Amino acid sequence: MSSEGPGLYEMLDDRFRSGRCMNGDSGLEVLYSGCRWAEGPIYLPAWRQLIWSDIPNDRMLRWDEETGAVGVFRRSAGHTNGNTLDGEGRLITCEQGNRRVTRTEHDGTVTVLADRWQGKRLNSPNDAAVKSDGSIWFSDPDFGITSDYEGYRAESEIGANNVYRIDPDTGEVQLAADGFGAPNGLVFSADERQLFVSDTRAGFIRVFDVTADGTLSDGKVFAEAAAREGARFDNLRFDDGGRLWAAAMDDGVHCYDPDGTLIGRLNLPETVANISWGGAKRNRLFITAETSLYSVVMGVTGTHPAGPGRHPWLEAGPR
């Protein structure tokens, strides 16, 4: 049922209705259950498959859109967390356990893109975003080294939780921004002039201006989790109307108007970790929540993780 009440859709501002955010499936579809903690969904248009991470079980799973079959994509996967695609359709993966960011090449080999900053091992890379210039930006909280559950317990060599940028020409890992409690999800605005970063421990989504030299400035609070009981922010995605959708843990999925107003939410039966757009029309929202993978076909269209209008092979979709 699409309503303002306790169903799937909860309207907090009329813009949630007028923006077609409540148009779509009347309920969630459960695609798979049996994970310990599911994260990192990414839709691969060329294969019509979704890949996601089951972190404590140290595996990556894949769901086939044509058959509905679920299988193991990679086991002993380095306790992977976030996944995205680069401009050539290659899989970019944050490996918490191996404390590195990798790229899966078209032939299946794995290239290490980053595992250190200034000679010190990274903490546990969490999520990544790819800019149109080929640079890869990633968050590096300490979630994977605080215990053996989602990685391997260890002391932080860096002593801080930061956001980094991998230079597309030199491969150098550069500090983009610091001062976080635990940076988590990150996503560029459509024009790439801003980067939105969730800070799970601080309870904020912050928005930064992206400078010409590849650093971030003027970090401002875009949204606060404290306004909703049980809300903590994880990963972030935009739709093509400029609305920001946020995985909000125990408070479902949040939808923010471009002005920062929380206009609505999706109610989930489990704690929401990550979200990702996919499907032939990019209007299917995939949700990893605790033990399960869910989806809902919606009345709004999401942007590609590699950015709208910049990668023609992504825009074409399946035929």
PDB file of C-alpha atoms in Angstrom:
ATOM      1  CA  MET A   1       0.000   0.000   0.000  1.00  0.00           C
ATOM      2  CA  SER A   2       1.365   3.413  -0.949  1.00  0.00           C
ATOM      3  CA  SER A   3       0.326   5.727   1.881  1.00  0.00           C
ATOM      4  CA  GLU A   4       1.486   8.215   4.444  1.00  0.00           C
ATOM      5  CA  GLY A   5       1.014   5.681   7.240  1.00  0.00           C
ATOM      6  CA  PRO A   6       3.051   2.750   8.509  1.00  0.00           C
ATOM      7  CA  GLY A   7       3.303   0.962   5.152  1.00  0.00           C
ATOM      8  CA  LEU A   8       6.329   0.945   2.882  1.00  0.00           C
ATOM      9  CA  TYR A   9       6.119   4.664   2.075  1.00  0.00           C
ATOM     10  CA  GLU A  10       5.980   7.332   4.765  1.00  0.00           C
ATOM     11  CA  MET A  11       5.343  10.886   3.568  1.00  0.00           C
ATOM     12  CA  LEU A  12       6.817  13.639   5.744  1.00  0.00           C
ATOM     13  CA  ASP A  13       6.438  16.460   3.198  1.00  0.00           C
ATOM     14  CA  ASP A  14       4.113  16.742   0.209  1.00  0.00           C
ATOM     15  CA  ARG A  15       7.143  16.873  -2.098  1.00  0.00           C
ATOM     16  CA  PHE A  16       7.553  13.150  -1.468  1.00  0.00           C
ATOM     17  CA  ARG A  17       4.176  12.599  -3.152  1.00  0.00           C
ATOM     18  CA  SER A  18       4.414  15.261  -5.865  1.00  0.00           C
ATOM     19  CA  GLY A  19       7.880  14.027  -6.824  1.00  0.00           C
ATOM     20  CA  ARG A  20       6.450  10.560  -7.611  1.00  0.00           C
ATOM     21  CA  CYS A  21       8.495   9.035  -4.804  1.00  0.00           C
ATOM     22  CA  MET A  22       5.447   7.108  -3.599  1.00  0.00           C
ATOM     23  CA  ASN A  23       4.574   5.732  -7.041  1.00  0.00           C
ATOM     24  CA  GLY A  24       5.713   2.175  -7.557  1.00  0.00           C
ATOM     25  CA  ASP A  25       5.491  -1.229  -5.942  1.00  0.00           C
ATOM     26  CA  SER A  26       3.148  -1.517  -2.994  1.00  0.00           C
ATOM     27  CA  GLY A  27       5.620  -3.610  -1.023  1.00  0.00           C
ATOM     28  CA  LEU A  28       9.136  -4.909  -0.814  1.00  0.00           C
ATOM     29  CA  GLU A  29      10.364  -7.911  -2.742  1.00  0.00           C
ATOM     30  CA  VAL A  30      12.698 -10.216  -0.839  1.00  0.00           C
ATOM     31  CA  LEU A  31      15.361 -11.399  -3.295  1.00  0.00           C
ATOM     32  CA  TYR A  32      17.546 -13.304  -0.809  1.00  0.00           C
ATOM     33  CA  SER A  33      17.901 -13.990   2.891  1.00  0.00           C
ATOM     34  CA  GLY A  34      20.730 -15.752   4.663  1.00  0.00           C
ATOM     35  CA  CYS A  35      23.478 -13.151   5.087  1.00  0.00           C
ATOM     36  CA  ARG A  36      25.076 -12.215   8.370  1.00  0.00           C
ATOM     37  CA  TRP A  37      25.458  -8.528   7.441  1.00  0.00           C
ATOM     38  CA  ALA A  38      24.734  -7.491   3.863  1.00  0.00           C
ATOM     39  CA  GLU A  39      26.261  -4.374   2.288  1.00  0.00           C
ATOM     40  CA  GLY A  40      27.649  -2.938  -0.930  1.00  0.00           C
ATOM     41  CA  PRO A  41      24.991  -3.644  -3.617  1.00  0.00           C
ATOM     42  CA  ILE A  42      25.951  -2.640  -7.164  1.00  0.00           C
ATOM     43  CA  TYR A  43      24.005  -3.362 -10.346  1.00  0.00           C
ATOM     44  CA  LEU A  44      25.952  -4.429 -13.441  1.00  0.00           C
ATOM     45  CA  PRO A  45      23.876  -3.378 -16.482  1.00  0.00           C
ATOM     46  CA  ALA A  46      25.818  -5.484 -19.006  1.00  0.00           C
ATOM     47  CA  TRP A  47      25.070  -8.680 -17.084  1.00  0.00           C
ATOM     48  CA  ARG A  48      21.738  -7.730 -15.517  1.00  0.00           C
ATOM     49  CA  GLN A  49      23.117  -8.889 -12.206  1.00  0.00           C
ATOM     50  CA  LEU A  50      23.510  -7.370  -8.780  1.00  0.00           C
ATOM     51  CA  ILE A  51      26.626  -8.018  -6.720  1.00  0.00           C
ATOM     52  CA  TRP A  52      26.738  -7.401  -2.993  1.00  0.00           C
ATOM     53  CA  SER A  53      28.854  -8.170   0.075  1.00  0.00           C
ATOM     54  CA  ASP A  54      28.143 -10.462   3.017  1.00  0.00           C
ATOM     55  CA  ILE A  55      30.904  -9.119   5.231  1.00  0.00           C
ATOM     56  CA  PRO A  56      31.114 -11.523   8.226  1.00  0.00           C
ATOM     57  CA  ASN A  57      30.764 -14.543   5.910  1.00  0.00           C
ATOM     58  CA  ASP A  58      33.659 -13.161   3.832  1.00  0.00           C
ATOM     59  CA  ARG A  59      31.901 -13.577   0.511  1.00  0.00           C
ATOM     60  CA  MET A  60      30.393 -11.615  -2.343  1.00  0.00           C
ATOM     61  CA  LEU A  61      27.075 -12.790  -3.754  1.00  0.00           C
ATOM     62  CA  ARG A  62      25.340 -12.156  -7.071  1.00  0.00           C
ATOM     63  CA  TRP A  63      21.673 -12.129  -8.002  1.00  0.00           C
ATOM     64  CA  ASP A  64      20.585 -12.697 -11.598  1.00  0.00           C
ATOM     65  CA  GLU A  65      17.728 -10.466 -12.724  1.00  0.00           C
ATOM     66  CA  GLU A  66      16.576 -12.844 -15.471  1.00  0.00           C
ATOM     67  CA  THR A  67      16.433 -16.033 -13.408  1.00  0.00           C
ATOM     68  CA  GLY A  68      16.329 -14.818  -9.810  1.00  0.00           C
ATOM     69  CA  ALA A  69      19.165 -17.209  -8.997  1.00  0.00           C
ATOM     70  CA  VAL A  70      21.672 -16.276  -6.300  1.00  0.00           C
ATOM     71  CA  GLY A  71      25.208 -17.624  -6.242  1.00  0.00           C
ATOM     72  CA  VAL A  72      28.647 -16.869  -4.873  1.00  0.00           C
ATOM     73  CA  PHE A  73      30.596 -14.315  -6.898  1.00  0.00           C
ATOM     74  CA  ARG A  74      33.727 -14.480  -4.758  1.00  0.00           C
ATOM     75  CA  ARG A  75      34.540 -16.301  -1.544  1.00  0.00           C
ATOM     76  CA  SER A  76      37.428 -15.381   0.751  1.00  0.00           C
ATOM     77  CA  ALA A  77      36.798 -11.917  -0.578  1.00  0.00           C
ATOM     78  CA  GLY A  78      38.722  -9.886   1.984  1.00  0.00           C
ATOM     79  CA  HIS A  79      35.579  -9.046   3.992  1.00  0.00           C
ATOM     80  CA  THR A  80      34.469  -6.694   1.241  1.00  0.00           C
ATOM     81  CA  ASN A  81      32.150  -3.807   2.010  1.00  0.00           C
ATOM     82  CA  GLY A  82      31.245  -1.153  -0.590  1.00  0.00           C
ATOM     83  CA  ASN A  83      31.278  -1.721  -4.354  1.00  0.00           C
ATOM     84  CA  THR A  84      30.918   0.615  -7.317  1.00  0.00           C
ATOM     85  CA  LEU A  85      31.781   0.823 -11.021  1.00  0.00           C
ATOM     86  CA  ASP A  86      34.353   2.932 -12.822  1.00  0.00           C
ATOM     87  CA  GLY A  87      33.909   4.561 -16.220  1.00  0.00           C
ATOM     88  CA  GLU A  88      34.899   1.364 -18.014  1.00  0.00           C
ATOM     89  CA  GLY A  89      32.458  -0.804 -16.111  1.00  0.00           C
ATOM     90  CA  ARG A  90      35.090  -2.388 -13.886  1.00  0.00           C
ATOM     91  CA  LEU A  91      34.208  -3.304 -10.333  1.00  0.00           C
ATOM     92  CA  ILE A  92      35.760  -1.118  -7.633  1.00  0.00           C
ATOM     93  CA  THR A  93      35.697  -2.824  -4.234  1.00  0.00           C
ATOM     94  CA  CYS A  94      36.527  -1.749  -0.692  1.00  0.00           C
ATOM     95  CA  GLU A  95      38.060  -4.719   1.106  1.00  0.00           C
ATOM     96  CA  GLN A  96      37.746  -4.168   4.850  1.00  0.00           C
ATOM     97  CA  GLY A  97      39.666  -7.262   5.859  1.00  0.00           C
ATOM     98  CA  ASN A  98      42.521  -6.754   3.413  1.00  0.00           C
ATOM     99  CA  ARG A  99      42.524  -3.008   4.204  1.00  0.00           C
ATOM    100  CA  ARG A 100      42.643  -1.994   0.562  1.00  0.00           C
ATOM    101  CA  VAL A 101      40.716  -0.742  -2.466  1.00  0.00           C
ATOM    102  CA  THR A 102      40.801  -2.989  -5.527  1.00  0.00           C
ATOM    103  CA  ARG A 103      39.620  -3.093  -9.128  1.00  0.00           C
ATOM    104  CA  THR A 104      38.391  -6.259 -10.820  1.00  0.00           C
ATOM    105  CA  GLU A 105      39.576  -6.180 -14.421  1.00  0.00           C
ATOM    106  CA  HIS A 106      37.531  -7.426 -17.373  1.00  0.00           C
ATOM    107  CA  ASP A 107      39.576 -10.640 -17.406  1.00  0.00           C
ATOM    108  CA  GLY A 108      38.803 -11.289 -13.725  1.00  0.00           C
ATOM    109  CA  THR A 109      42.193 -10.372 -12.302  1.00  0.00           C
ATOM    110  CA  VAL A 110      42.292  -8.073  -9.291  1.00  0.00           C
ATOM    111  CA  THR A 111      44.418  -4.907  -9.184  1.00  0.00           C
ATOM    112  CA  VAL A 112      45.263  -3.221  -5.883  1.00  0.00           C
ATOM    113  CA  LEU A 113      44.592   0.512  -6.193  1.00  0.00           C
ATOM    114  CA  ALA A 114      45.282   1.608  -2.615  1.00  0.00           C
ATOM    115  CA  ASP A 115      46.414  -0.043   0.591  1.00  0.00           C
ATOM    116  CA  ARG A 116      48.520   2.657   2.262  1.00  0.00           C
ATOM    117  CA  TRP A 117      48.672   6.382   2.859  1.00  0.00           C
ATOM    118  CA  GLN A 118      52.061   7.948   3.597  1.00  0.00           C
ATOM    119  CA  GLY A 119      53.459   4.456   4.131  1.00  0.00           C
ATOM    120  CA  LYS A 120      50.859   3.490   6.744  1.00  0.00           C
ATOM    121  CA  ARG A 121      48.252   0.788   6.212  1.00  0.00           C
ATOM    122  CA  LEU A 122      44.708   1.970   5.659  1.00  0.00           C
ATOM    123  CA  ASN A 123      42.167   1.196   8.386  1.00  0.00           C
ATOM    124  CA  SER A 124      39.368  -0.600   6.526  1.00  0.00           C
ATOM    125  CA  PRO A 125      38.077   1.057   3.324  1.00  0.00           C
ATOM    126  CA  ASN A 126      34.289   1.208   3.383  1.00  0.00           C
ATOM    127  CA  ASP A 127      32.742   2.896   0.340  1.00  0.00           C
ATOM    128  CA  ALA A 128      33.973   4.444  -2.916  1.00  0.00           C
ATOM    129  CA  ALA A 129      32.834   6.943  -5.545  1.00  0.00           C
ATOM    130  CA  VAL A 130      34.326   7.458  -9.001  1.00  0.00           C
ATOM    131  CA  LYS A 131      34.607  10.925 -10.543  1.00  0.00           C
ATOM    132  CA  SER A 132      34.475  11.500 -14.315  1.00  0.00           C
ATOM    133  CA  ASP A 133      38.191  12.351 -14.408  1.00  0.00           C
ATOM    134  CA  GLY A 134      38.909   8.778 -13.289  1.00  0.00           C
ATOM    135  CA  SER A 135      39.805   9.651  -9.705  1.00  0.00           C
ATOM    136  CA  ILE A 136      38.492   7.276  -7.045  1.00  0.00           C
ATOM    137  CA  TRP A 137      37.414   8.638  -3.687  1.00  0.00           C
ATOM    138  CA  PHE A 138      36.915   6.372  -0.684  1.00  0.00           C
ATOM    139  CA  SER A 139      36.095   6.458   3.004  1.00  0.00           C
ATOM    140  CA  ASP A 140      38.337   4.732   5.527  1.00  0.00           C
ATOM    141  CA  PRO A 141      36.733   4.258   8.965  1.00  0.00           C
ATOM    142  CA  ASP A 142      37.973   1.691  11.470  1.00  0.00           C
ATOM    143  CA  PHE A 143      34.974  -0.678  11.417  1.00  0.00           C
ATOM    144  CA  GLY A 144      36.990  -3.577  10.017  1.00  0.00           C
ATOM    145  CA  ILE A 145      39.768  -3.408  12.613  1.00  0.00           C
ATOM    146  CA  THR A 146      37.743  -2.918  15.803  1.00  0.00           C
ATOM    147  CA  SER A 147      36.963  -6.663  16.005  1.00  0.00           C
ATOM    148  CA  ASP A 148      37.301  -9.913  14.076  1.00  0.00           C
ATOM    149  CA  TYR A 149      33.631  -9.913  13.044  1.00  0.00           C
ATOM    150  CA  GLU A 150      33.941  -7.842   9.841  1.00  0.00           C
ATOM    151  CA  GLY A 151      37.690  -8.035   9.338  1.00  0.00           C
ATOM    152  CA  TYR A 152      40.718  -8.513  11.561  1.00  0.00           C
ATOM    153  CA  ARG A 153      41.236  -6.736  14.856  1.00  0.00           C
ATOM    154  CA  ALA A 154      44.218  -4.412  14.742  1.00  0.00           C
ATOM    155  CA  GLU A 155      45.475  -1.017  15.821  1.00  0.00           C
ATOM    156  CA  SER A 156      45.081   1.849  13.387  1.00  0.00           C
ATOM    157  CA  GLU A 157      48.419   2.863  11.912  1.00  0.00           C
ATOM    158  CA  ILE A 158      47.019   6.211  10.755  1.00  0.00           C
ATOM    159  CA  GLY A 159      45.208   7.067  13.982  1.00  0.00           C
ATOM    160  CA  ALA A 160      42.304   8.778  12.221  1.00  0.00           C
ATOM    161  CA  ASN A 161      39.322   8.025   9.992  1.00  0.00           C
ATOM    162  CA  ASN A 162      39.586   9.957   6.733  1.00  0.00           C
ATOM    163  CA  VAL A 163      38.381  10.309   3.159  1.00  0.00           C
ATOM    164  CA  TYR A 164      40.993   9.806   0.428  1.00  0.00           C
ATOM    165  CA  ARG A 165      41.384  10.371  -3.303  1.00  0.00           C
ATOM    166  CA  ILE A 166      43.312   8.109  -5.684  1.00  0.00           C
ATOM    167  CA  ASP A 167      44.909  10.225  -8.408  1.00  0.00           C
ATOM    168  CA  PRO A 168      43.951   8.827 -11.833  1.00  0.00           C
ATOM    169  CA  ASP A 169      47.342   9.627 -13.380  1.00  0.00           C
ATOM    170  CA  THR A 170      49.841   8.758 -10.655  1.00  0.00           C
ATOM    171  CA  GLY A 171      47.862   6.349  -8.483  1.00  0.00           C
ATOM    172  CA  GLU A 172      48.912   8.387  -5.435  1.00  0.00           C
ATOM    173  CA  VAL A 173      46.623   8.164  -2.421  1.00  0.00           C
ATOM    174  CA  GLN A 174      45.883  11.716  -1.269  1.00  0.00           C
ATOM    175  CA  LEU A 175      44.079  12.958   1.828  1.00  0.00           C
ATOM    176  CA  ALA A 176      40.832  14.604   0.741  1.00  0.00           C
ATOM    177  CA  ALA A 177      39.243  15.392   4.124  1.00  0.00           C
ATOM    178  CA  ASP A 178      39.685  14.542   7.789  1.00  0.00           C
ATOM    179  CA  GLY A 179      37.950  15.282  11.075  1.00  0.00           C
ATOM    180  CA  PHE A 180      35.366  12.479  10.868  1.00  0.00           C
ATOM    181  CA  GLY A 181      34.068  10.178  13.557  1.00  0.00           C
ATOM    182  CA  ALA A 182      33.569   7.396  11.005  1.00  0.00           C
ATOM    183  CA  PRO A 183      33.171   8.404   7.341  1.00  0.00           C
ATOM    184  CA  ASN A 184      30.985   5.942   5.509  1.00  0.00           C
ATOM    185  CA  GLY A 185      28.913   6.463   2.343  1.00  0.00           C
ATOM    186  CA  LEU A 186      29.926   9.039  -0.234  1.00  0.00           C
ATOM    187  CA  VAL A 187      28.429  10.258  -3.500  1.00  0.00           C
ATOM    188  CA  PHE A 188      29.043  13.138  -5.923  1.00  0.00           C
ATOM    189  CA  SER A 189      26.394  15.632  -6.952  1.00  0.00           C
ATOM    190  CA  ALA A 190      25.410  15.496 -10.633  1.00  0.00           C
ATOM    191  CA  ASP A 191      27.771  18.354 -11.545  1.00  0.00           C
ATOM    192  CA  GLU A 192      30.568  16.883  -9.372  1.00  0.00           C
ATOM    193  CA  ARG A 193      31.045  20.200  -7.611  1.00  0.00           C
ATOM    194  CA  GLN A 194      30.018  18.700  -4.283  1.00  0.00           C
ATOM    195  CA  LEU A 195      30.714  15.471  -2.432  1.00  0.00           C
ATOM    196  CA  PHE A 196      28.243  14.199   0.161  1.00  0.00           C
ATOM    197  CA  VAL A 197      29.729  12.054   2.944  1.00  0.00           C
ATOM    198  CA  SER A 198      27.903  10.312   5.764  1.00  0.00           C
ATOM    199  CA  ASP A 199      29.572  10.195   9.170  1.00  0.00           C
ATOM    200  CA  THR A 200      28.014   7.276  11.012  1.00  0.00           C
ATOM    201  CA  ARG A 201      29.385   8.040  14.471  1.00  0.00           C
ATOM    202  CA  ALA A 202      28.754  11.778  14.307  1.00  0.00           C
ATOM    203  CA  GLY A 203      25.218  11.232  12.998  1.00  0.00           C
ATOM    204  CA  PHE A 204      25.585  13.646  10.084  1.00  0.00           C
ATOM    205  CA  ILE A 205      25.590  13.779   6.331  1.00  0.00           C
ATOM    206  CA  ARG A 206      28.128  16.425   5.371  1.00  0.00           C
ATOM    207  CA  VAL A 207      28.466  18.152   2.026  1.00  0.00           C
ATOM    208  CA  PHE A 208      31.815  19.449   0.769  1.00  0.00           C
ATOM    209  CA  ASP A 209      32.832  21.639  -2.132  1.00  0.00           C
ATOM    210  CA  VAL A 210      35.216  19.796  -4.456  1.00  0.00           C
ATOM    211  CA  THR A 211      38.225  22.001  -5.214  1.00  0.00           C
ATOM    212  CA  ALA A 212      40.306  22.011  -8.384  1.00  0.00           C
ATOM    213  CA  ASP A 213      43.292  20.436  -6.623  1.00  0.00           C
ATOM    214  CA  GLY A 214      41.283  17.384  -5.535  1.00  0.00           C
ATOM    215  CA  THR A 215      40.657  18.352  -1.928  1.00  0.00           C
ATOM    216  CA  LEU A 216      37.409  19.090  -0.134  1.00  0.00           C
ATOM    217  CA  SER A 217      36.458  22.333   1.575  1.00  0.00           C
ATOM    218  CA  ASP A 218      33.624  23.987   3.495  1.00  0.00           C
ATOM    219  CA  GLY A 219      32.184  20.811   4.951  1.00  0.00           C
ATOM    220  CA  LYS A 220      28.662  21.658   6.085  1.00  0.00           C
ATOM    221  CA  VAL A 221      25.990  19.533   7.736  1.00  0.00           C
ATOM    222  CA  PHE A 222      23.350  18.566   5.178  1.00  0.00           C
ATOM    223  CA  ALA A 223      21.268  16.271   7.407  1.00  0.00           C
ATOM    224  CA  GLU A 224      21.265  15.098  11.032  1.00  0.00           C
ATOM    225  CA  ALA A 225      20.324  11.606  12.159  1.00  0.00           C
ATOM    226  CA  ALA A 226      19.351  12.800  15.638  1.00  0.00           C
ATOM    227  CA  ALA A 227      16.068  14.081  14.252  1.00  0.00           C
ATOM    228  CA  ARG A 228      14.850  10.464  13.913  1.00  0.00           C
ATOM    229  CA  GLU A 229      15.110   7.801  16.608  1.00  0.00           C
ATOM    230  CA  GLY A 230      17.258   4.864  15.503  1.00  0.00           C
ATOM    231  CA  ALA A 231      18.676   6.691  12.493  1.00  0.00           C
ATOM    232  CA  ARG A 232      22.367   6.394  11.638  1.00  0.00           C
ATOM    233  CA  PHE A 233      23.635   7.111   8.172  1.00  0.00           C
ATOM    234  CA  ASP A 234      25.387   4.598   5.945  1.00  0.00           C
ATOM    235  CA  ASN A 235      25.613   4.855   2.148  1.00  0.00           C
ATOM    236  CA  LEU A 236      24.051   7.492  -0.117  1.00  0.00           C
ATOM    237  CA  ARG A 237      22.559   7.670  -3.630  1.00  0.00           C
ATOM    238  CA  PHE A 238      20.934  10.368  -5.788  1.00  0.00           C
ATOM    239  CA  ASP A 239      17.920  10.130  -8.061  1.00  0.00           C
ATOM    240  CA  ASP A 240      17.696  12.174 -11.249  1.00  0.00           C
ATOM    241  CA  GLY A 241      15.470  14.727  -9.519  1.00  0.00           C
ATOM    242  CA  GLY A 242      18.362  15.743  -7.283  1.00  0.00           C
ATOM    243  CA  ARG A 243      16.929  14.038  -4.208  1.00  0.00           C
ATOM    244  CA  LEU A 244      19.388  12.321  -1.891  1.00  0.00           C
ATOM    245  CA  TRP A 245      18.462   8.850  -0.640  1.00  0.00           C
ATOM    246  CA  ALA A 246      20.257   7.595   2.465  1.00  0.00           C
ATOM    247  CA  ALA A 247      20.448   4.201   4.128  1.00  0.00           C
ATOM    248  CA  ALA A 248      19.461   5.175   7.664  1.00  0.00           C
ATOM    249  CA  MET A 249      19.973   1.928   9.572  1.00  0.00           C
ATOM    250  CA  ASP A 250      17.087   1.373  12.032  1.00  0.00           C
ATOM    251  CA  ASP A 251      15.066   4.201  10.465  1.00  0.00           C
ATOM    252  CA  GLY A 252      14.792   2.681   7.005  1.00  0.00           C
ATOM    253  CA  VAL A 253      15.681   4.669   3.885  1.00  0.00           C
ATOM    254  CA  HIS A 254      15.536   8.461   4.044  1.00  0.00           C
ATOM    255  CA  CYS A 255      14.729  10.746   1.103  1.00  0.00           C
ATOM    256  CA  TYR A 256      15.973  14.344   1.201  1.00  0.00           C
ATOM    257  CA  ASP A 257      14.933  17.215  -1.018  1.00  0.00           C
ATOM    258  CA  PRO A 258      17.858  19.164  -2.547  1.00  0.00           C
ATOM    259  CA  ASP A 259      17.321  21.843   0.123  1.00  0.00           C
ATOM    260  CA  GLY A 260      18.052  19.293   2.873  1.00  0.00           C
ATOM    261  CA  THR A 261      14.475  18.668   4.009  1.00  0.00           C
ATOM    262  CA  LEU A 262      13.633  15.087   4.953  1.00  0.00           C
ATOM    263  CA  ILE A 263      10.519  14.591   2.811  1.00  0.00           C
ATOM    264  CA  GLY A 264       9.885  10.872   3.220  1.00  0.00           C
ATOM    265  CA  ARG A 265      11.173   7.457   4.060  1.00  0.00           C
ATOM    266  CA  LEU A 266      10.832   3.785   3.235  1.00  0.00           C
ATOM    267  CA  ASN A 267      10.072   1.436   6.116  1.00  0.00           C
ATOM    268  CA  LEU A 268      12.082  -1.796   6.239  1.00  0.00           C
ATOM    269  CA  PRO A 269      11.715  -4.826   8.519  1.00  0.00           C
ATOM    270  CA  GLU A 270      15.499  -4.988   9.076  1.00  0.00           C
ATOM    271  CA  THR A 271      18.340  -2.563   9.714  1.00  0.00           C
ATOM    272  CA  VAL A 272      19.239  -0.884   6.416  1.00  0.00           C
ATOM    273  CA  ALA A 273      22.921  -0.860   5.494  1.00  0.00           C
ATOM    274  CA  ASN A 274      23.143   0.125   1.801  1.00  0.00           C
ATOM    275  CA  ILE A 275      21.052   1.075  -1.230  1.00  0.00           C
ATOM    276  CA  SER A 276      21.707   1.092  -4.975  1.00  0.00           C
ATOM    277  CA  TRP A 277      19.717   1.848  -8.139  1.00  0.00           C
ATOM    278  CA  GLY A 278      19.503  -0.670 -10.948  1.00  0.00           C
ATOM    279  CA  GLY A 279      17.301  -2.517 -13.385  1.00  0.00           C
ATOM    280  CA  ALA A 280      16.762  -1.784 -17.068  1.00  0.00           C
ATOM    281  CA  LYS A 281      15.303   1.670 -16.309  1.00  0.00           C
ATOM    282  CA  ARG A 282      17.365   2.389 -13.160  1.00  0.00           C
ATOM    283  CA  ASN A 283      14.128   2.720 -11.202  1.00  0.00           C
ATOM    284  CA  ARG A 284      14.599  -0.396  -9.109  1.00  0.00           C
ATOM    285  CA  LEU A 285      16.009   0.366  -5.675  1.00  0.00           C
ATOM    286  CA  PHE A 286      18.051  -2.497  -4.233  1.00  0.00           C
ATOM    287  CA  ILE A 287      18.398  -2.507  -0.450  1.00  0.00           C
ATOM    288  CA  THR A 288      20.760  -4.568   1.669  1.00  0.00           C
ATOM    289  CA  ALA A 289      19.346  -4.772   5.175  1.00  0.00           C
ATOM    290  CA  GLU A 290      20.991  -6.939   7.814  1.00  0.00           C
ATOM    291  CA  THR A 291      20.407 -10.525   6.582  1.00  0.00           C
ATOM    292  CA  SER A 292      18.559  -9.833   3.341  1.00  0.00           C
ATOM    293  CA  LEU A 293      18.543  -8.301  -0.126  1.00  0.00           C
ATOM    294  CA  TYR A 294      15.331  -6.423  -0.976  1.00  0.00           C
ATOM    295  CA  SER A 295      14.119  -4.459  -3.971  1.00  0.00           C
ATOM    296  CA  VAL A 296      11.297  -2.097  -4.866  1.00  0.00           C
ATOM    297  CA  VAL A 297      10.466  -0.760  -8.330  1.00  0.00           C
ATOM    298  CA  MET A 298       9.772   2.943  -7.881  1.00  0.00           C
ATOM    299  CA  GLY A 299       8.295   5.925  -9.672  1.00  0.00           C
ATOM    300  CA  VAL A 300      11.624   7.763  -9.599  1.00  0.00           C
ATOM    301  CA  THR A 301      14.810   7.009 -11.507  1.00  0.00           C
ATOM    302  CA  GLY A 302      18.221   6.738  -9.887  1.00  0.00           C
ATOM    303  CA  THR A 303      21.541   7.959 -11.219  1.00  0.00           C
ATOM    304  CA  HIS A 304      24.379   5.596 -12.018  1.00  0.00           C
ATOM    305  CA  PRO A 305      27.140   5.306  -9.406  1.00  0.00           C
ATOM    306  CA  ALA A 306      29.637   6.462 -12.052  1.00  0.00           C
ATOM    307  CA  GLY A 307      27.535   9.578 -12.655  1.00  0.00           C
ATOM    308  CA  PRO A 308      24.722  10.653 -14.999  1.00  0.00           C
ATOM    309  CA  GLY A 309      25.476  11.452 -18.626  1.00  0.00           C
ATOM    310  CA  ARG A 310      29.213  10.812 -18.460  1.00  0.00           C
ATOM    311  CA  HIS A 311      29.496   7.152 -19.415  1.00  0.00           C
ATOM    312  CA  PRO A 312      27.473   6.276 -22.541  1.00  0.00           C
ATOM    313  CA  TRP A 313      27.890   2.519 -22.078  1.00  0.00           C
ATOM    314  CA  LEU A 314      26.106   2.811 -18.736  1.00  0.00           C
ATOM    315  CA  GLU A 315      23.320   5.009 -20.106  1.00  0.00           C
ATOM    316  CA  ALA A 316      22.537   2.545 -22.893  1.00  0.00           C
ATOM    317  CA  GLY A 317      21.391  -0.220 -20.547  1.00  0.00           C
ATOM    318  CA  PRO A 318      20.451  -3.736 -21.659  1.00  0.00           C
ATOM    319  CA  ARG A 319      18.776  -4.407 -25.000  1.00  0.00           C
TER     320      ARG A 319
END
